[in-house]
Short mmCIF file of C-alpha atoms (C1' of nucleotides) in Angstrom, two decimals:
data_model
loop_
_atom_site.label_atom_id
_atom_site.label_comp_id
_atom_site.label_asym_id
_atom_site.label_seq_id
_atom_site.Cartn_x
_atom_site.Cartn_y
_atom_site.Cartn_z
CA UNK A 247 99.36 101.50 82.00
CA UNK A 248 97.31 104.72 82.56
CA UNK A 249 93.59 103.37 81.86
CA UNK A 250 91.31 105.60 82.45
CA UNK A 251 87.89 105.40 84.51
CA UNK A 252 84.15 105.72 83.11
CA UNK A 253 84.36 109.03 84.85
CA UNK A 254 87.11 110.26 83.09
CA UNK A 255 86.05 109.31 79.71
CA UNK A 256 82.33 110.83 80.91
CA UNK A 257 85.01 113.83 82.47
CA UNK A 258 86.44 114.22 78.34
CA UNK A 259 83.32 113.26 77.13
CA UNK A 260 81.95 116.87 78.48
CA UNK A 261 85.09 119.03 78.07
CA UNK A 262 84.99 117.80 73.71
CA UNK A 263 82.24 119.20 73.83
CA UNK A 264 83.55 122.44 75.69
CA UNK A 265 86.44 123.73 77.39
CA UNK A 266 84.84 123.71 81.56
CA UNK A 267 85.65 123.65 84.67
CA UNK A 268 85.52 120.95 87.23
CA UNK A 269 82.88 123.33 88.53
CA UNK A 270 81.21 123.12 85.71
CA UNK A 271 81.74 119.70 85.01
CA UNK A 272 80.20 118.85 89.02
CA UNK A 273 77.23 121.54 87.89
CA UNK A 274 76.74 118.74 84.65
CA UNK A 275 76.19 115.93 86.84
CA UNK A 276 73.83 117.36 89.02
CA UNK A 277 71.84 118.50 86.93
CA UNK A 278 72.00 115.50 84.10
CA UNK A 279 72.70 112.71 86.69
CA UNK A 280 74.30 110.94 84.24
CA UNK A 281 74.73 107.79 84.16
CA UNK A 282 74.92 107.85 88.32
CA UNK A 283 78.30 109.26 88.04
CA UNK A 284 79.18 111.50 91.53
CA UNK A 285 79.07 115.25 91.57
CA UNK A 286 81.51 115.22 95.00
CA UNK A 287 84.46 117.38 94.28
CA UNK A 288 86.21 114.13 96.29
CA UNK A 289 85.78 112.21 93.01
CA UNK A 290 86.66 115.60 89.72
CA UNK A 291 89.23 117.36 91.17
CA UNK A 292 91.45 114.26 91.33
CA UNK A 293 90.07 112.30 88.37
CA UNK A 294 91.11 116.29 86.47
CA UNK A 295 94.02 115.99 87.94
CA UNK A 296 94.70 112.03 87.17
CA UNK A 297 93.94 113.21 82.91
CA UNK A 298 96.10 116.12 83.28
CA UNK A 299 98.83 114.17 84.55
CA UNK A 300 98.33 111.53 81.62
CA UNK A 301 98.36 114.28 78.79
CA UNK A 302 94.67 113.43 78.26
CA UNK A 303 93.11 116.90 79.27
CA UNK A 304 95.05 120.37 80.15
CA UNK A 305 94.50 123.49 82.57
CA UNK A 306 94.14 126.98 82.34
CA UNK A 307 93.45 129.41 85.05
CA UNK A 308 91.27 131.82 83.87
CA UNK A 309 92.59 135.46 85.40
CA UNK A 310 89.41 137.94 84.11
CA UNK A 311 90.52 140.71 86.62
CA UNK A 312 88.99 138.18 89.13
CA UNK A 313 91.00 137.32 91.57
CA UNK A 314 89.18 133.50 92.76
CA UNK A 315 91.14 131.30 90.67
CA UNK A 316 89.17 129.61 88.37
CA UNK A 317 90.71 125.83 85.55
CA UNK A 318 89.25 125.68 82.57
CA UNK A 319 90.09 122.60 81.48
CA UNK A 320 90.42 121.71 77.84
CA UNK A 321 90.98 118.30 76.44
CA UNK A 322 94.28 117.55 74.45
CA UNK A 323 95.13 115.96 70.98
CA UNK A 324 95.49 113.13 73.30
CA UNK A 325 92.35 113.42 75.38
CA UNK A 326 90.17 113.64 71.85
CA UNK A 327 92.21 110.23 70.93
CA UNK A 328 91.93 108.58 73.88
CA UNK A 329 87.70 109.71 74.14
CA UNK A 330 87.44 108.44 70.03
CA UNK A 331 89.39 105.43 71.17
CA UNK A 332 87.34 104.61 73.60
CA UNK A 333 83.93 105.78 71.59
CA UNK A 334 85.31 103.41 68.58
CA UNK A 335 84.95 100.09 70.88
CA UNK A 336 83.14 97.16 69.87
CA UNK A 337 79.84 96.94 71.75
CA UNK A 338 80.62 93.66 73.98
CA UNK A 339 78.40 91.48 75.46
CA UNK A 340 79.05 92.35 78.30
CA UNK A 341 78.75 95.89 77.88
CA UNK A 342 75.13 94.78 77.68
CA UNK A 343 74.70 92.70 80.29
CA UNK A 344 76.99 94.73 82.88
CA UNK A 345 74.61 98.32 82.78
CA UNK A 346 73.60 99.59 79.53
CA UNK A 347 73.78 103.25 80.88
CA UNK A 348 77.41 103.23 80.21
CA UNK A 349 77.14 101.95 76.44
CA UNK A 350 74.31 105.56 76.43
CA UNK A 351 76.58 107.91 77.46
CA UNK A 352 78.94 106.72 74.91
CA UNK A 353 76.15 107.30 72.32
CA UNK A 354 75.28 110.39 73.63
CA UNK A 355 79.16 111.69 72.79
CA UNK A 356 79.72 109.65 69.30
CA UNK A 357 77.70 112.09 67.26
CA UNK A 358 79.72 115.31 66.94
CA UNK A 359 82.99 112.89 68.79
CA UNK A 360 83.06 110.39 65.32
CA UNK A 361 79.85 111.79 63.34
CA UNK A 362 76.82 109.91 62.20
CA UNK A 363 78.12 106.58 60.40
CA UNK A 364 79.68 105.49 63.33
CA UNK A 365 76.49 106.21 65.41
CA UNK A 366 75.42 104.20 63.17
CA UNK A 367 77.40 101.12 63.25
CA UNK A 368 76.97 101.57 67.14
CA UNK A 369 73.64 101.42 67.31
CA UNK A 370 73.79 98.19 65.05
CA UNK A 371 75.97 96.12 67.15
CA UNK A 372 73.83 97.47 69.28
CA UNK A 373 70.93 95.71 67.85
CA UNK A 374 72.80 92.46 67.98
CA UNK A 375 74.20 92.14 71.39
CA UNK A 376 70.39 92.70 72.93
CA UNK A 377 69.11 90.66 70.84
CA UNK A 378 71.16 88.07 71.29
CA UNK A 379 71.24 89.43 75.13
CA UNK A 380 67.17 88.49 75.08
CA UNK A 381 66.87 85.23 73.39
CA UNK A 382 68.70 84.54 76.73
CA UNK A 383 66.91 85.35 79.20
CA UNK A 384 63.70 84.69 77.16
CA UNK A 385 65.05 81.08 77.20
CA UNK A 386 66.29 80.96 81.23
CA UNK A 387 62.59 82.80 81.72
CA UNK A 388 60.77 78.96 79.81
CA UNK A 389 62.58 77.26 82.24
CA UNK A 390 63.18 78.91 85.58
CA UNK A 391 59.91 81.21 85.66
CA UNK A 392 57.81 78.86 87.20
CA UNK A 393 60.07 78.51 89.81
CA UNK A 394 61.30 81.74 91.63
CA UNK A 395 58.96 83.58 93.64
CA UNK A 396 56.16 86.55 92.63
CA UNK A 397 58.06 89.34 93.22
CA UNK A 398 61.66 87.58 91.15
CA UNK A 399 59.48 86.81 88.40
CA UNK A 400 58.36 90.35 88.03
CA UNK A 401 62.16 91.68 88.92
CA UNK A 402 63.53 89.64 85.85
CA UNK A 403 60.00 90.14 83.91
CA UNK A 404 61.25 94.36 83.96
CA UNK A 405 64.73 93.21 83.12
CA UNK A 406 63.17 91.92 80.15
CA UNK A 407 60.82 94.58 79.27
CA UNK A 408 63.51 96.74 79.67
CA UNK A 409 65.44 94.89 76.68
CA UNK A 410 62.78 94.78 75.23
CA UNK A 411 62.58 98.47 75.25
CA UNK A 412 66.42 99.39 74.39
CA UNK A 413 66.17 97.73 71.00
CA UNK A 414 63.00 99.35 70.25
CA UNK A 415 64.92 102.50 70.56
CA UNK A 416 67.85 101.99 69.09
CA UNK A 417 66.23 100.61 66.30
CA UNK A 418 63.88 102.89 65.62
CA UNK A 419 66.99 106.29 66.56
CA UNK A 420 68.71 104.14 62.93
CA UNK A 421 65.49 105.00 61.20
CA UNK A 422 66.04 108.68 62.82
CA UNK A 423 69.61 108.59 60.83
CA UNK A 424 68.79 106.56 57.64
CA UNK A 425 66.00 108.76 57.22
CA UNK A 426 68.25 111.92 58.01
CA UNK A 427 70.66 110.94 55.63
CA UNK A 428 67.49 111.02 53.02
CA UNK A 429 67.10 114.69 53.43
CA UNK A 430 70.02 116.20 53.06
CA UNK B 856 78.60 102.58 112.75
CA UNK B 857 78.97 98.79 110.30
CA UNK B 858 77.10 100.37 107.63
CA UNK B 859 76.60 97.00 105.12
CA UNK B 860 77.17 97.64 101.21
CA UNK B 861 75.18 97.20 98.40
CA UNK B 862 76.53 93.37 97.63
CA UNK B 863 75.70 92.74 101.30
CA UNK B 864 72.21 92.81 101.66
CA UNK B 865 72.68 90.75 97.28
CA UNK B 866 74.32 88.61 99.70
CA UNK B 867 71.78 88.75 102.50
CA UNK B 868 68.67 88.64 100.39
CA UNK B 869 70.47 85.39 98.28
CA UNK B 870 71.18 83.74 102.00
CA UNK B 871 67.14 84.15 103.40
CA UNK B 872 67.41 82.19 99.62
CA UNK B 873 68.75 79.23 101.50
CA UNK B 874 71.86 79.25 103.39
CA UNK B 875 74.97 78.85 100.27
CA UNK B 876 78.52 78.29 99.81
CA UNK B 877 80.81 81.71 98.95
CA UNK B 878 81.46 79.42 95.55
CA UNK B 879 77.36 78.81 95.26
CA UNK B 880 76.50 82.57 95.54
CA UNK B 881 79.61 83.77 92.31
CA UNK B 882 78.26 81.34 90.53
CA UNK B 883 74.99 82.96 90.98
CA UNK B 884 76.51 86.21 89.80
CA UNK B 885 78.40 83.82 86.56
CA UNK B 886 74.84 83.12 86.15
CA UNK B 887 72.68 85.30 86.05
CA UNK B 888 73.93 88.71 85.99
CA UNK B 889 72.26 90.05 89.39
CA UNK B 890 72.12 94.06 89.00
CA UNK B 891 76.16 94.09 87.20
CA UNK B 892 77.47 92.30 90.29
CA UNK B 893 80.96 91.14 89.89
CA UNK B 894 81.68 87.15 90.24
CA UNK B 895 84.98 87.93 91.57
CA UNK B 896 86.18 86.20 94.72
CA UNK B 897 88.08 89.31 96.10
CA UNK B 898 85.22 90.33 96.06
CA UNK B 899 82.99 88.00 98.09
CA UNK B 900 84.65 86.97 100.53
CA UNK B 901 85.43 89.77 101.92
CA UNK B 902 81.49 90.69 102.01
CA UNK B 903 80.99 87.76 103.76
CA UNK B 904 84.14 88.04 106.41
CA UNK B 905 82.86 91.61 107.38
CA UNK B 906 79.14 90.21 107.37
CA UNK B 907 80.22 87.46 109.64
CA UNK B 908 82.21 89.84 111.44
CA UNK B 909 79.28 92.16 111.92
CA UNK B 910 76.86 88.79 113.11
CA UNK B 911 74.60 88.58 109.76
CA UNK B 912 75.78 85.47 109.04
CA UNK B 913 76.89 82.74 110.50
CA UNK B 914 80.01 80.05 108.47
CA UNK B 915 79.24 76.26 109.24
CA UNK B 916 81.98 74.02 107.69
CA UNK B 917 80.35 71.61 105.54
CA UNK B 918 81.68 67.98 106.90
CA UNK B 919 79.95 65.11 104.31
CA UNK B 920 83.02 62.68 105.02
CA UNK B 921 85.10 64.89 102.59
CA UNK B 922 88.50 67.02 102.79
CA UNK B 923 87.69 69.54 100.70
CA UNK B 924 86.54 72.55 103.30
CA UNK B 925 83.31 73.91 102.27
CA UNK B 926 82.03 76.64 104.55
CA UNK B 927 77.86 77.53 104.62
CA UNK B 928 76.50 80.54 105.27
CA UNK B 929 73.48 80.89 106.53
CA UNK B 930 72.19 85.00 107.87
CA UNK B 931 71.90 84.78 111.15
CA UNK B 932 68.27 86.42 113.05
CA UNK B 933 70.22 89.84 113.21
CA UNK B 934 70.71 89.68 109.27
CA UNK B 935 67.42 89.05 108.29
CA UNK B 936 66.63 92.15 110.53
CA UNK B 937 69.01 93.92 108.56
CA UNK B 938 67.60 92.89 105.55
CA UNK B 939 63.96 93.76 105.63
CA UNK B 940 65.22 96.83 107.29
CA UNK B 941 66.49 97.72 104.34
CA UNK B 942 63.99 96.16 101.76
CA UNK B 943 61.82 98.56 103.88
CA UNK B 944 63.37 101.52 103.20
CA UNK B 945 61.24 103.90 101.67
CA UNK B 946 61.46 104.04 97.85
CA UNK B 947 62.98 108.35 98.02
CA UNK B 948 64.12 110.35 94.12
CA UNK B 949 67.62 109.04 94.81
CA UNK B 950 67.07 106.04 94.51
CA UNK B 951 65.24 106.02 91.07
CA UNK B 952 67.90 108.73 89.73
CA UNK B 953 70.62 106.55 90.54
CA UNK B 954 70.10 103.40 89.37
CA UNK B 955 66.68 101.22 89.38
CA UNK B 956 68.34 98.07 89.29
CA UNK B 957 69.48 97.90 92.80
CA UNK B 958 65.41 99.01 93.80
CA UNK B 959 64.81 96.32 91.55
CA UNK B 960 67.31 94.45 93.60
CA UNK B 961 65.39 94.74 96.52
CA UNK B 962 62.31 94.45 95.16
CA UNK B 963 62.98 90.83 93.82
CA UNK B 964 63.65 89.55 97.38
CA UNK B 965 60.59 91.13 98.79
CA UNK B 966 57.91 88.30 98.00
CA UNK B 967 59.53 85.84 100.19
CA UNK B 968 60.90 88.63 102.79
CA UNK B 969 58.21 91.01 103.12
CA UNK B 970 55.34 89.41 102.19
CA UNK B 971 52.33 90.71 99.11
CA UNK B 972 51.61 93.41 100.89
CA UNK B 973 54.60 95.41 101.70
CA UNK B 974 55.76 94.15 97.87
CA UNK B 975 52.51 96.36 96.57
CA UNK B 976 52.99 98.67 98.54
CA UNK B 977 56.62 98.88 97.68
CA UNK B 978 55.12 98.98 93.57
CA UNK B 979 53.31 101.80 94.48
CA UNK B 980 55.56 103.82 95.73
CA UNK B 981 58.07 103.37 92.68
CA UNK B 982 55.11 104.37 90.66
CA UNK B 983 54.92 107.89 92.70
CA UNK B 984 58.55 108.61 91.85
CA UNK B 985 59.15 107.37 88.78
CA UNK B 986 55.69 109.22 87.60
CA UNK B 987 57.18 112.97 89.42
CA UNK B 988 60.99 111.66 87.87
CA UNK B 989 59.24 111.85 84.01
CA UNK B 990 57.36 114.68 84.39
CA UNK B 991 61.02 116.16 85.39
CA UNK B 992 62.35 114.57 82.69
CA UNK B 993 60.12 115.49 79.80
CA UNK B 994 60.48 119.79 80.64
CA UNK B 995 63.83 119.21 80.75
CA UNK B 996 63.67 117.92 77.31
CA UNK B 997 61.12 120.62 75.97
CA UNK B 998 63.62 123.23 77.65
CA UNK B 999 66.88 121.43 75.92
CA UNK B 1000 65.75 119.07 73.28
CA UNK B 1001 66.22 121.10 70.41
CA UNK B 1002 69.71 123.01 71.13
CA UNK B 1003 70.99 118.49 72.62
CA UNK B 1004 72.95 116.99 69.30
CA UNK B 1005 71.50 114.45 67.58
CA UNK B 1006 73.03 111.03 69.25
CA UNK B 1007 73.00 113.40 72.90
CA UNK B 1008 68.91 113.79 72.04
CA UNK B 1009 68.74 110.54 71.86
CA UNK B 1010 70.70 109.07 74.58
CA UNK B 1011 68.38 111.52 76.42
CA UNK B 1012 64.89 109.68 74.90
CA UNK B 1013 66.69 106.26 75.33
CA UNK B 1014 66.09 107.54 79.21
CA UNK B 1015 62.83 108.56 78.78
CA UNK B 1016 62.16 105.50 76.93
CA UNK B 1017 63.44 103.32 79.28
CA UNK B 1018 61.33 105.29 82.65
CA UNK B 1019 58.62 104.74 80.60
CA UNK B 1020 58.96 101.34 80.50
CA UNK B 1021 59.37 101.00 84.53
CA UNK B 1022 56.03 102.27 84.73
CA UNK B 1023 54.18 100.49 82.96
CA UNK B 1024 56.04 97.28 84.53
CA UNK B 1025 55.36 98.42 87.63
CA UNK B 1026 51.14 99.31 86.98
CA UNK B 1027 51.38 95.81 85.74
CA UNK B 1028 52.98 93.69 88.47
CA UNK B 1029 50.07 96.11 91.24
CA UNK B 1030 47.58 94.84 89.20
CA UNK B 1031 49.48 90.87 89.17
CA UNK B 1032 49.27 91.46 93.47
CA UNK B 1033 45.92 92.55 93.42
CA UNK B 1034 44.52 89.58 91.10
CA UNK B 1035 46.23 87.39 93.15
CA UNK B 1036 44.68 88.45 96.34
CA UNK B 1037 41.26 87.98 94.41
CA UNK B 1038 41.00 84.39 93.53
CA UNK B 1039 42.80 83.19 97.38
"C1'" DA C 659 98.91 61.74 84.21
"C1'" DA C 660 97.00 65.83 83.40
"C1'" DT C 661 93.43 68.96 82.57
"C1'" DG C 662 89.52 71.08 84.70
"C1'" DT C 663 86.27 72.10 88.04
"C1'" DC C 664 85.38 73.22 93.52
"C1'" DA C 665 86.81 75.74 97.01
"C1'" DT C 666 88.50 79.34 99.43
"C1'" DG C 667 91.33 82.75 100.43
"C1'" DT C 668 94.82 87.14 99.87
"C1'" DA C 669 97.93 91.22 98.55
"C1'" DA C 670 98.62 95.31 96.27
"C1'" DC C 671 96.22 98.47 93.45
"C1'" DT C 672 92.32 102.33 92.55
"C1'" DA C 673 88.71 104.44 93.20
"C1'" DG C 674 84.87 106.74 94.81
"C1'" DT C 675 82.63 108.43 99.24
"C1'" DT C 676 82.39 112.10 102.71
"C1'" DA C 677 83.80 114.53 105.44
"C1'" DC C 678 86.06 118.52 106.27
"C1'" DA C 679 88.82 122.70 104.87
"C1'" DT C 680 89.47 128.02 103.17
"C1'" DG C 681 88.60 131.83 101.02
"C1'" DA C 682 86.14 134.59 97.55
"C1'" DT C 683 81.78 137.14 95.46
"C1'" DT C 684 77.18 137.36 94.97
"C1'" DT C 685 73.27 138.84 97.32
"C1'" DA C 686 69.04 139.68 100.15
"C1'" DT D 751 76.26 141.64 107.77
"C1'" DA D 752 74.45 137.15 107.16
"C1'" DA D 753 73.51 133.31 103.27
"C1'" DA D 754 74.38 131.61 100.18
"C1'" DT D 755 76.77 130.05 96.48
"C1'" DC D 756 80.81 129.99 93.57
"C1'" DA D 757 85.38 126.99 92.94
"C1'" DT D 758 88.67 124.25 94.78
"C1'" DG D 759 90.78 120.61 96.90
"C1'" DT D 760 92.48 117.43 100.52
"C1'" DA D 761 92.83 113.34 104.15
"C1'" DA D 762 90.48 108.77 106.37
"C1'" DC D 763 87.70 105.75 104.95
"C1'" DT D 764 85.69 101.79 102.08
"C1'" DA D 765 85.60 98.20 99.10
"C1'" DG D 766 85.92 96.68 94.27
"C1'" DT D 767 89.03 94.63 90.97
"C1'" DT D 768 93.20 92.17 89.47
"C1'" DA D 769 95.74 88.55 89.39
"C1'" DC D 770 97.50 85.60 91.60
"C1'" DA D 771 98.24 81.34 95.23
"C1'" DT D 772 96.44 76.70 96.86
"C1'" DG D 773 94.88 72.57 96.86
"C1'" DA D 774 90.54 68.74 97.57
"C1'" DC D 775 88.73 66.25 94.26
"C1'" DA D 776 86.71 64.58 89.28
"C1'" DT D 777 86.82 63.29 84.37
"C1'" DT D 778 89.08 61.36 80.34
#
DNA sequence: AATGTCATGTAACTAGTTACATGATTTA
DNA sequence: TAAATCATGTAACTAGTTACATGACATT
């Protein structure tokens, strides 16, 4: 019934790292350009209020002698649970087709929330999904590549190359976790 | 006053290649997953109507003896002009930060609409934007890389690698146009 | 006759964008 | 004291999502 938006999950993920105000969250979006989220107050404050209404975050007015209001938000246990559930979702083909950015965002939060074992599982699912997608793209390219206009074909090949790059990254990231496991 | 949405430009680009019905356009989105656009009729038909109202496309009911209605849309001169204006926009830093997908979409339409000279210009602008963005990302990585959680750092490095891949692609694409120019 | 695909559309809802508004505090 | 930044918010608009609705035509 109470669906949380992509932005909502991004906020939950950031608040899991440390409690922050809406303004702080905005700054994160302006400075780091996370997954292309907007830093507009018209997006963030309503999103925070929705989360608060759904009981996923709790905002406390900070009182440091200053009159200036500043609401610091933190995840509630329900919020943390919602975040975890989101992070634990399997990697679907749709996720890969419609924007890897969101998957990367999930992965970025994963280590601190679910730990290295789950992060590795995620990467392996990601590898499988990307591999099958690449195969599909290659097939399409073989069939229609010649009939495409030059820039169209090049743009398509860019997509292919990007996915190959994702694959390489995921594989080397799995290796990072493997090595870390060994040294611990 | 009459802003055209991203989806609107995607439709103009497709219709520039050949006139199509809304259903045909939907199929393009389902089968080729262009830039993550939705194939829902609730998005495409209203978008087409908006374009028609703005005088950018014209829909003609096809009469092939069949009773089944089928409106085939084609760009008007104004529509083609709007498409060209969109394709001719300079490549900004914002374009690179918030989703290269849209730039790639523009590039995909470019050859047939503006020709190879403009396509090359676009690629060079793209290279410049990406290079400066990569430099910024590297700097950020040097400063904060060590303080990031493992998966967060890896996700960031994925972004870096992706941009490096874009850069490589753009440079080799410029070479494709250069070579083509030579042989013609 | 039933199912599937072609083909178009609408209604209710959701959420994001732009722009505005307000006021406290800090810095030049 | 003027300007910048901290900090929060709202209002109007836009457009996309989901789900529903309709009906013609083709295939089995």
